[in-house]
Coordinates of C-alpha atoms in Angstrom, one line a residue:
M1 CA -0.2 0.1 -0.1
K2 CA 1.3 3.2 -0.8
V3 CA 1.5 6.1 2.0
I4 CA 2.6 9.5 2.7
L5 CA 4.3 9.8 6.2
L6 CA 3.4 12.3 7.9
Q7 CA 6.7 12.0 10.4
D8 CA 9.7 10.5 9.9
V9 CA 9.5 6.6 10.8
A10 CA 12.9 5.3 11.2
K11 CA 14.1 2.5 8.5
I12 CA 10.9 3.8 6.4
G13 CA 11.5 7.6 5.6
R14 CA 11.1 10.9 6.0
K15 CA 8.2 13.3 6.5
S16 CA 6.3 14.2 3.1
E17 CA 7.6 11.2 1.6
I18 CA 5.2 8.4 -0.1
V19 CA 6.5 5.1 0.6
Q20 CA 5.5 1.6 -0.7
V21 CA 5.1 -0.8 2.6
P22 CA 3.0 -3.7 3.4
D23 CA -1.0 -3.1 3.5
G24 CA -0.9 -4.7 6.9
Y25 CA 1.8 -2.5 8.4
A26 CA 0.1 0.5 6.9
L27 CA -3.6 -0.2 8.0
N28 CA -2.4 -1.4 11.3
Q29 CA 0.3 0.7 12.6
L30 CA 1.4 3.6 10.5
I31 CA -2.5 5.0 9.8
P32 CA -3.8 4.2 13.1
K33 CA -0.8 6.2 15.1
R34 CA -1.2 8.9 12.2
M35 CA 2.1 8.4 11.2
A36 CA 1.3 8.1 7.6
E37 CA -1.7 8.7 5.6
P38 CA -3.4 6.8 2.3
A39 CA -1.8 7.9 -0.7
T40 CA -5.1 9.3 -2.5
T41 CA -5.3 11.3 -5.4
A42 CA -6.7 14.2 -2.8
N43 CA -4.2 13.5 -0.6
L44 CA -1.2 13.7 -2.8
K45 CA -2.8 17.0 -4.3
R46 CA -2.7 18.6 -0.8
I47 CA 0.9 17.3 -0.8
E48 CA 1.8 19.4 -3.5
R49 CA 0.2 22.3 -2.5
Q50 CA 1.8 22.4 0.6
H51 CA 5.6 22.4 -0.9
A52 CA 4.5 24.8 -3.7
E53 CA 3.3 26.6 -0.5
Q54 CA 6.4 26.2 1.4
A55 CA 8.7 26.3 -1.3
A56 CA 6.9 29.9 -1.7
S57 CA 7.1 31.2 1.7
H58 CA 11.0 29.8 1.7
E59 CA 11.8 32.7 -0.9
A60 CA 9.8 35.2 0.6
G61 CA 11.8 34.5 3.7
A62 CA 14.9 34.5 1.9
A63 CA 13.9 38.0 0.0
R64 CA 12.7 39.5 3.6
F65 CA 16.2 38.6 4.6
E66 CA 18.1 39.8 2.2
T67 CA 16.1 43.4 2.1
A68 CA 16.9 43.5 6.2
A69 CA 20.7 42.6 5.5
K70 CA 21.2 45.1 2.7
A71 CA 19.7 47.8 5.0
L72 CA 21.5 46.8 8.2
R73 CA 24.5 46.9 6.4
D74 CA 24.0 50.7 5.6
T75 CA 22.5 51.7 9.3
V76 CA 23.5 51.7 12.7
L77 CA 20.6 51.3 15.1
S78 CA 20.4 53.3 18.0
I79 CA 18.7 52.1 20.8
A80 CA 18.2 54.9 24.1
T81 CA 18.3 53.4 27.6
E82 CA 19.0 54.2 30.8
I83 CA 22.6 54.5 31.8
N84 CA 24.8 55.2 35.4
E85 CA 27.9 57.1 35.6
Q86 CA 30.2 54.2 34.6
G87 CA 28.3 53.7 31.1
H88 CA 26.6 50.8 32.0
A89 CA 22.8 50.2 31.7
F90 CA 20.4 49.5 34.2
K91 CA 18.5 46.9 32.3
A92 CA 20.6 44.5 29.2
V93 CA 19.3 44.9 26.0
H94 CA 17.9 42.2 24.8
A95 CA 17.0 40.9 20.8
S96 CA 13.6 42.6 21.3
D97 CA 14.8 45.7 21.8
V98 CA 17.0 45.4 18.8
V99 CA 13.7 44.4 16.7
T100 CA 12.5 47.5 18.0
A101 CA 14.5 49.9 16.9
A102 CA 15.0 48.2 13.9
R103 CA 11.6 48.8 12.8
A104 CA 11.4 52.3 14.4
A105 CA 13.8 52.8 11.2
D106 CA 11.5 50.3 8.8
I107 CA 13.4 47.0 8.4
D108 CA 11.5 44.1 8.8
I109 CA 12.9 41.7 10.9
D110 CA 12.2 39.8 14.0
T111 CA 13.8 38.2 17.3
G112 CA 14.4 34.8 15.6
M113 CA 16.6 36.2 13.2
I114 CA 19.2 38.1 15.7
E115 CA 22.1 36.7 17.6
M116 CA 23.6 38.0 20.3
D117 CA 26.3 35.9 22.4
T118 CA 25.3 38.1 25.1
H119 CA 22.7 40.7 26.4
I120 CA 24.3 44.2 25.7
K121 CA 25.3 46.0 29.1
T122 CA 27.4 49.1 28.3
E123 CA 27.2 52.6 26.1
G124 CA 28.9 52.4 22.9
E125 CA 29.0 51.2 19.6
H126 CA 28.1 46.8 19.5
E127 CA 28.3 44.3 16.8
I128 CA 25.3 41.8 16.5
E129 CA 24.4 39.0 13.6
L130 CA 21.3 38.8 11.4
I131 CA 20.9 35.4 10.8
G132 CA 18.4 33.8 8.1
K133 CA 18.4 30.9 5.4
G134 CA 21.7 29.8 6.3
K135 CA 23.6 33.7 6.0
K136 CA 25.1 35.6 9.0
V137 CA 25.1 39.8 8.4
K138 CA 27.4 41.5 10.8
F139 CA 25.8 45.4 11.5
T140 CA 25.9 47.8 14.6
I141 CA 23.8 49.0 17.3
K142 CA 24.5 52.1 19.0
V143 CA 23.4 51.8 23.0
T144 CA 23.0 55.3 24.0
K145 CA 22.2 57.3 27.3
K146 CA 18.3 57.7 27.4

């Protein structure tokens, strides 16, 4: 029986693959446990449509990353926070603060795209990375006194 795998199954295949398995294994093991579904024409069309949507989403994400990376290379994002006399921030700068500053500059990113080794707690310029689609781009943020 041909089935479409709904999740990775050891020694059978990976998610979304169409595989041939014994009828008893499909009817008694895979289908009842929601690990697979019969490979009917309707299910095959649905899977193809899902793959097309995923490909379009992947391309849109790559374009979004490239646009953001290009904008951030040329821009220094400024983040204002409360800082004491020694130059230390009362509150660390997190990825969400960077996203807020980027959106204020009309740059569309989200927190999952920001990689920071540590939270920034000092005044001045700091270099962080934008991650997306297997690429990393470094950009600069400037932490200033509020």
